[in-house]
CSV table of C-alpha atoms in Angstrom, one decimal:
chain,number,residue,atom,x,y,z
A,23,UNK,CA,-20.7,-44.4,9.7
A,24,UNK,CA,-19.2,-42.2,7.1
A,25,UNK,CA,-20.9,-40.7,4.1
A,26,UNK,CA,-18.4,-42.0,1.6
A,27,UNK,CA,-18.8,-45.7,3.0
A,28,UNK,CA,-23.1,-45.3,2.9
A,29,UNK,CA,-22.1,-44.7,-0.8
A,30,UNK,CA,-20.4,-47.6,-1.4
A,31,UNK,CA,-22.5,-50.1,0.7
A,32,UNK,CA,-25.6,-48.3,-1.7
A,33,UNK,CA,-24.2,-48.7,-4.6
A,34,UNK,CA,-22.9,-52.3,-4.0
A,35,UNK,CA,-26.4,-53.2,-2.9
A,36,UNK,CA,-27.8,-51.9,-6.2
A,37,UNK,CA,-25.7,-54.0,-8.3
A,38,UNK,CA,-26.0,-57.2,-6.7
A,39,UNK,CA,-29.6,-56.3,-7.1
A,40,UNK,CA,-29.4,-55.9,-10.4
A,41,UNK,CA,-27.0,-58.9,-11.0
A,42,UNK,CA,-30.1,-60.9,-9.5
A,43,UNK,CA,-33.1,-58.9,-12.1
A,44,UNK,CA,-30.8,-59.6,-15.3
A,45,UNK,CA,-30.5,-63.3,-14.2
A,46,UNK,CA,-34.2,-63.6,-13.3
A,47,UNK,CA,-35.6,-61.0,-15.8
A,48,UNK,CA,-36.2,-63.5,-19.0
A,49,UNK,CA,-34.9,-60.5,-21.5
A,50,UNK,CA,-36.0,-57.6,-19.5
A,51,UNK,CA,-33.6,-54.5,-20.2
A,52,UNK,CA,-33.0,-51.7,-17.5
A,53,UNK,CA,-35.3,-48.6,-18.0
A,54,UNK,CA,-31.7,-47.0,-17.6
A,55,UNK,CA,-30.2,-48.2,-20.6
A,56,UNK,CA,-30.0,-45.9,-23.5
A,57,UNK,CA,-32.9,-46.8,-25.9
A,58,UNK,CA,-31.7,-47.2,-30.0
A,59,UNK,CA,-33.8,-45.8,-32.4
A,60,UNK,CA,-33.4,-49.7,-34.0
A,61,UNK,CA,-32.4,-52.6,-32.4
A,62,UNK,CA,-31.6,-53.8,-29.3
A,63,UNK,CA,-31.0,-51.9,-25.9
A,64,UNK,CA,-29.3,-54.9,-24.0
A,65,UNK,CA,-28.0,-58.1,-24.3
A,66,UNK,CA,-30.8,-60.8,-23.8
A,67,UNK,CA,-29.2,-63.3,-21.8
A,68,UNK,CA,-27.1,-61.0,-19.8
A,69,UNK,CA,-29.0,-58.3,-19.2
A,70,UNK,CA,-26.0,-55.9,-20.3
A,71,UNK,CA,-26.9,-52.5,-21.8
A,72,UNK,CA,-25.4,-52.3,-25.2
A,73,UNK,CA,-25.5,-48.3,-26.3
A,74,UNK,CA,-25.1,-47.2,-22.4
A,75,UNK,CA,-26.7,-45.6,-19.5
A,76,UNK,CA,-28.9,-43.0,-19.1
A,77,UNK,CA,-27.7,-39.9,-17.7
A,78,UNK,CA,-27.1,-40.6,-13.6
A,79,UNK,CA,-26.4,-43.9,-13.5
A,80,UNK,CA,-23.6,-46.8,-14.2
A,81,UNK,CA,-23.1,-50.9,-14.7
A,82,UNK,CA,-22.7,-52.9,-17.0
A,83,UNK,CA,-26.7,-53.2,-16.6
A,84,UNK,CA,-27.2,-49.3,-16.0
A,85,UNK,CA,-28.9,-50.0,-12.5
A,86,UNK,CA,-26.3,-48.2,-10.5
A,87,UNK,CA,-27.5,-45.0,-9.6
A,88,UNK,CA,-24.8,-42.2,-9.6
A,89,UNK,CA,-24.3,-39.6,-6.5
A,90,UNK,CA,-26.5,-37.3,-6.0
A,91,UNK,CA,-26.5,-34.2,-8.8
A,92,UNK,CA,-24.1,-36.6,-10.7
A,93,UNK,CA,-24.6,-37.0,-14.0
A,94,UNK,CA,-21.9,-39.4,-15.5
A,95,UNK,CA,-20.0,-42.1,-12.8
A,96,UNK,CA,-18.1,-45.6,-13.0
A,97,UNK,CA,-19.1,-48.4,-10.9
A,98,UNK,CA,-14.5,-49.0,-9.8
A,99,UNK,CA,-14.8,-53.0,-8.7
A,100,UNK,CA,-11.1,-52.7,-7.2
A,101,UNK,CA,-10.5,-54.0,-3.5
A,102,UNK,CA,-13.6,-51.9,-3.0
A,103,UNK,CA,-16.7,-51.8,-5.0
A,104,UNK,CA,-17.3,-47.7,-5.8
A,105,UNK,CA,-19.3,-45.1,-7.3
A,106,UNK,CA,-17.2,-43.0,-8.9
A,107,UNK,CA,-18.3,-39.4,-10.1
A,108,UNK,CA,-16.9,-38.6,-13.9
A,109,UNK,CA,-19.4,-35.6,-14.3
A,110,UNK,CA,-22.2,-33.3,-12.8
A,111,UNK,CA,-25.2,-32.0,-13.0
A,112,UNK,CA,-25.6,-28.0,-14.2
A,113,UNK,CA,-25.2,-25.9,-11.4
A,114,UNK,CA,-22.6,-28.5,-9.4
A,115,UNK,CA,-18.8,-28.9,-9.9
A,116,UNK,CA,-16.7,-32.3,-9.1
A,117,UNK,CA,-14.5,-31.8,-6.3
A,118,UNK,CA,-12.6,-34.6,-4.5
A,119,UNK,CA,-14.5,-37.2,-6.2
A,120,UNK,CA,-18.4,-35.7,-5.5
A,121,UNK,CA,-20.4,-32.6,-6.6
A,122,UNK,CA,-20.4,-29.4,-4.7
A,123,UNK,CA,-22.9,-27.1,-6.2
A,124,UNK,CA,-21.8,-23.7,-7.4
A,125,UNK,CA,-21.4,-20.6,-5.1
A,126,UNK,CA,-24.7,-19.1,-4.9
A,127,UNK,CA,-22.5,-15.5,-5.6
A,128,UNK,CA,-22.4,-16.7,-9.4
A,129,UNK,CA,-23.8,-14.7,-11.7
A,130,UNK,CA,-26.6,-16.3,-13.9
A,131,UNK,CA,-26.7,-15.9,-17.6
A,132,UNK,CA,-30.7,-16.5,-18.8
A,133,UNK,CA,-30.1,-17.1,-21.9
A,134,UNK,CA,-27.1,-19.6,-22.0
A,135,UNK,CA,-28.3,-23.4,-20.6
A,136,UNK,CA,-24.7,-23.4,-19.4
A,137,UNK,CA,-23.6,-24.2,-15.8
A,138,UNK,CA,-23.0,-21.2,-14.0
A,139,UNK,CA,-19.7,-22.1,-13.2
A,140,UNK,CA,-17.0,-24.2,-14.2
A,141,UNK,CA,-17.3,-27.9,-13.7
A,142,UNK,CA,-13.8,-28.3,-13.5
A,143,UNK,CA,-13.3,-26.0,-10.7
A,144,UNK,CA,-15.7,-23.9,-9.4
A,145,UNK,CA,-15.0,-21.1,-11.4
A,146,UNK,CA,-18.3,-18.9,-11.8
A,147,UNK,CA,-18.7,-18.6,-15.4
A,148,UNK,CA,-20.6,-15.3,-15.6
A,149,UNK,CA,-19.0,-13.6,-12.9
A,150,UNK,CA,-20.3,-12.5,-9.9
A,151,UNK,CA,-23.3,-10.7,-8.4
A,152,UNK,CA,-23.0,-7.6,-6.8
A,153,UNK,CA,-21.0,-7.2,-3.8
A,154,UNK,CA,-18.9,-10.3,-4.7
A,155,UNK,CA,-15.9,-11.4,-6.2
A,156,UNK,CA,-12.6,-14.0,-6.7
A,157,UNK,CA,-12.8,-17.0,-9.1
A,158,UNK,CA,-15.7,-18.9,-7.2
A,159,UNK,CA,-17.4,-15.3,-6.2
A,160,UNK,CA,-17.0,-15.9,-2.1
A,161,UNK,CA,-15.2,-12.9,-1.2
A,162,UNK,CA,-17.5,-9.8,-0.4
A,163,UNK,CA,-17.0,-6.4,-2.2
A,164,UNK,CA,-16.0,-3.8,0.6
A,165,UNK,CA,-19.1,-2.2,2.1
A,166,UNK,CA,-17.3,1.6,1.3
A,167,UNK,CA,-17.3,0.4,-2.9
A,168,UNK,CA,-20.0,2.9,-4.4
A,169,UNK,CA,-22.9,1.0,-5.5
A,170,UNK,CA,-22.0,-2.2,-3.6
A,171,UNK,CA,-20.2,-3.6,-6.1
A,172,UNK,CA,-16.1,-4.3,-7.1
A,173,UNK,CA,-13.7,-5.1,-9.8
A,174,UNK,CA,-12.4,-9.2,-10.0
A,175,UNK,CA,-9.3,-8.2,-7.4
A,176,UNK,CA,-11.7,-6.5,-4.9
A,177,UNK,CA,-11.1,-2.5,-5.9
A,178,UNK,CA,-13.9,-0.6,-6.3
A,179,UNK,CA,-15.9,-0.7,-9.4
A,180,UNK,CA,-17.6,2.9,-9.6
A,181,UNK,CA,-15.5,4.3,-6.6
A,182,UNK,CA,-16.0,5.2,-2.7
A,183,UNK,CA,-19.1,5.7,-1.4
A,184,UNK,CA,-17.6,8.6,1.2
A,185,UNK,CA,-15.3,11.5,-0.5
A,186,UNK,CA,-13.6,11.7,2.4
A,187,UNK,CA,-12.3,7.6,1.6
A,188,UNK,CA,-9.0,6.6,-1.3
A,189,UNK,CA,-7.8,3.5,-1.9
A,190,UNK,CA,-8.6,0.5,-4.2
A,191,UNK,CA,-10.8,-0.8,-1.6
A,192,UNK,CA,-12.1,2.7,-0.8
A,193,UNK,CA,-10.6,1.4,3.0
A,194,UNK,CA,-7.7,4.6,3.4
A,195,UNK,CA,-8.9,8.0,4.5
A,196,UNK,CA,-7.7,11.1,2.2
A,197,UNK,CA,-5.0,13.2,2.9
A,198,UNK,CA,-5.5,15.5,6.0
A,199,UNK,CA,-3.7,18.2,3.1
A,200,UNK,CA,-6.7,18.2,1.4
A,201,UNK,CA,-9.3,20.8,1.6
A,202,UNK,CA,-12.5,19.0,3.6
A,203,UNK,CA,-10.3,16.1,3.4
A,204,UNK,CA,-12.2,14.9,0.6
A,205,UNK,CA,-10.4,13.3,-2.3
A,206,UNK,CA,-10.9,10.6,-5.7
A,207,UNK,CA,-10.0,6.9,-5.0
A,208,UNK,CA,-6.3,7.7,-6.1
A,209,UNK,CA,-5.7,9.8,-3.6
A,210,UNK,CA,-5.9,13.4,-5.1
A,211,UNK,CA,-8.0,16.1,-3.7
A,212,UNK,CA,-10.9,17.0,-5.1
A,213,UNK,CA,-10.5,20.8,-4.6
A,214,UNK,CA,-6.7,22.0,-3.5
A,215,UNK,CA,-5.1,21.6,-0.4
A,216,UNK,CA,-4.8,23.5,2.7
A,217,UNK,CA,-2.3,26.4,3.2
A,218,UNK,CA,-0.2,24.7,5.0
A,219,UNK,CA,0.5,21.8,2.3
A,220,UNK,CA,1.4,21.1,-1.1
A,221,UNK,CA,1.9,18.6,-3.9
A,222,UNK,CA,-0.5,17.2,-6.4
A,223,UNK,CA,-2.0,14.4,-3.4
A,224,UNK,CA,-1.2,17.1,-0.9
A,225,UNK,CA,0.8,14.7,1.3
A,226,UNK,CA,3.5,16.9,1.7
A,227,UNK,CA,3.6,19.3,4.4
A,228,UNK,CA,5.4,22.9,4.5
A,229,UNK,CA,7.9,23.2,5.7
A,230,UNK,CA,7.7,24.4,9.3
A,231,UNK,CA,10.6,26.8,9.5
A,232,UNK,CA,8.3,28.6,6.9
A,233,UNK,CA,7.2,32.0,8.1
A,234,UNK,CA,3.2,31.5,9.2
A,235,UNK,CA,1.3,34.4,8.1
A,236,UNK,CA,-1.5,35.4,11.0
A,237,UNK,CA,-4.2,35.0,8.4
A,238,UNK,CA,-4.7,31.4,8.8
A,239,UNK,CA,-6.3,30.6,5.3
A,240,UNK,CA,-3.1,32.6,3.5
A,241,UNK,CA,-1.1,30.1,1.7
A,242,UNK,CA,2.5,29.3,3.7
A,243,UNK,CA,4.2,27.6,0.5
A,244,UNK,CA,4.1,27.5,-3.0
A,245,UNK,CA,1.6,24.7,-4.0
A,246,UNK,CA,3.8,23.0,-6.8
A,247,UNK,CA,7.2,23.1,-5.5
A,248,UNK,CA,6.6,23.5,-1.5
A,249,UNK,CA,9.3,26.9,-1.0
A,250,UNK,CA,8.2,29.3,1.2
A,251,UNK,CA,5.9,32.0,0.3
A,252,UNK,CA,6.9,34.6,2.7
A,253,UNK,CA,10.4,34.2,4.0
A,254,UNK,CA,11.6,31.9,6.9
A,255,UNK,CA,10.2,32.0,11.0
A,256,UNK,CA,12.7,33.9,13.1
A,257,UNK,CA,15.3,35.3,10.3
A,258,UNK,CA,17.5,32.3,11.2
A,259,UNK,CA,16.8,30.1,8.7
A,260,UNK,CA,17.5,30.6,5.0
A,261,UNK,CA,16.6,28.4,1.2
A,262,UNK,CA,13.6,28.0,-0.2
A,263,UNK,CA,12.2,25.6,1.9
A,264,UNK,CA,14.2,27.0,4.8
A,265,UNK,CA,15.6,24.3,5.7
A,266,UNK,CA,19.2,25.6,5.8
A,267,UNK,CA,19.8,27.3,9.2
A,268,UNK,CA,21.9,30.6,9.2
A,269,UNK,CA,26.1,30.2,10.3
A,270,UNK,CA,26.7,30.1,14.0
A,271,UNK,CA,28.7,33.3,13.4
A,272,UNK,CA,26.1,35.4,12.3
A,273,UNK,CA,25.4,38.0,14.9
A,274,UNK,CA,22.6,36.9,17.0
A,275,UNK,CA,21.9,33.9,14.2
A,276,UNK,CA,19.9,35.8,11.6
A,277,UNK,CA,20.5,36.4,7.9
A,278,UNK,CA,19.0,36.6,5.1
A,279,UNK,CA,16.3,34.2,4.0
A,280,UNK,CA,17.3,34.2,0.7
A,281,UNK,CA,20.6,34.2,0.3
A,282,UNK,CA,22.0,32.7,3.5
A,283,UNK,CA,24.0,36.4,3.9
A,284,UNK,CA,24.7,37.8,7.8
A,285,UNK,CA,21.9,40.3,8.2
A,286,UNK,CA,23.2,41.5,11.7
A,287,UNK,CA,27.4,41.3,11.0
A,288,UNK,CA,29.3,38.7,12.3
A,289,UNK,CA,30.6,37.5,15.6
A,290,UNK,CA,34.3,38.7,16.5
A,291,UNK,CA,37.1,36.9,14.1
A,292,UNK,CA,35.3,35.9,11.3
A,293,UNK,CA,34.5,37.9,8.3
A,294,UNK,CA,32.7,37.5,4.7
A,295,UNK,CA,28.3,37.8,3.3
A,296,UNK,CA,28.0,34.6,5.5
A,297,UNK,CA,31.1,35.2,8.3
A,298,UNK,CA,32.5,31.8,7.0
A,299,UNK,CA,35.7,33.4,6.8
A,300,UNK,CA,38.3,33.7,9.7
A,301,UNK,CA,39.8,37.3,9.9
A,302,UNK,CA,44.0,36.8,9.5
A,303,UNK,CA,46.3,38.7,11.0
A,304,UNK,CA,48.6,41.1,9.0
A,305,UNK,CA,52.0,39.6,9.2
A,306,UNK,CA,53.8,43.2,8.8
A,307,UNK,CA,51.8,44.1,12.1
A,308,UNK,CA,53.7,41.8,14.4
A,309,UNK,CA,57.4,43.3,13.4
A,310,UNK,CA,55.5,47.1,13.7
A,311,UNK,CA,54.6,45.7,16.7
A,312,UNK,CA,57.7,44.2,18.2
A,313,UNK,CA,59.8,47.4,17.1
A,314,UNK,CA,57.0,50.0,19.0
A,315,UNK,CA,57.1,47.8,22.0
A,316,UNK,CA,60.8,48.1,22.4
A,317,UNK,CA,60.8,52.0,21.5
A,318,UNK,CA,58.4,52.4,24.2
A,319,UNK,CA,60.5,50.3,26.7
A,320,UNK,CA,63.6,52.7,25.3
A,321,UNK,CA,61.8,55.5,25.9
A,322,UNK,CA,60.8,54.7,28.9
A,323,UNK,CA,64.1,53.9,30.4
A,324,UNK,CA,65.6,56.9,29.2
A,325,UNK,CA,62.5,59.1,31.0
A,326,UNK,CA,63.8,56.8,34.4
A,327,UNK,CA,67.0,57.9,34.2
A,328,UNK,CA,66.6,61.7,33.3
A,329,UNK,CA,64.4,61.5,36.3
A,330,UNK,CA,66.9,59.9,38.6
A,331,UNK,CA,69.7,62.2,37.2
A,332,UNK,CA,67.0,65.3,38.1
A,333,UNK,CA,66.6,63.8,41.9
A,334,UNK,CA,70.3,63.4,42.5
A,335,UNK,CA,71.2,67.0,41.1
A,336,UNK,CA,68.3,68.5,43.1
A,337,UNK,CA,69.7,66.3,46.5
A,338,UNK,CA,73.2,67.6,46.2
A,339,UNK,CA,72.3,71.8,46.2
A,340,UNK,CA,70.7,70.8,50.0
């Protein structure tokens, strides 16, 4: 049998017994009627309480006891007789017609007689005890919160228990770019960045094309701009971050890391500082070359003719 059915039967039984008591009580009022300073507390004939009921009781004769921890209730005599709770005792709140206890994690105010939670919805009136948060203080603060305390949204109120943790609830790790991997709750490194990282939170790595000194403690790039401090690796990259490749037209693909100008000249058919210009043929060279070719051909023909003539003369002498 469900609890609701038991409540209904219990209330109805009390109601019937109260009617019987009033009918044969010869004017006796229920002990749970409100007792006025002067005058009658109930009707001498019907037994109905004239000033209402004391907390925890209901019915015309105040002989119906409210549900547990319910201060104010009424008898609903519809199709099914039932006790309906309208208000709960301190430290309880009303939900679905029943009084449920406030969360044990609600903080208390010893100087106040107010219930620790709002009786309409169970919201904790004075906040939560250490280690809990939320309207009803049902959620636990992260174990990584310092002092096991957090704000109403769950964010750690006093920072993190370890200096290598960060984030609102201290659930994230500091950037590997932080010295000793230590940072504050916002992610800012406590000391500085390691030699191969830069920016305020040390989240940005120096370009992999930056030249890296043999001394691993020497900074590779500028702490605030990320610019490579010692030039580019292999002389095949250039620009401040060594992200631009030297031109394919540079001899050996080598160039100046600041300007991008080819260091060892250009491959064939190209010229210019960055070997970006193709060499153009001189328009006057072609006619000269053709004329020279024709002239050379004529000379060769003349030489051949002279040789032939000389050869024939010698032959005729013999």
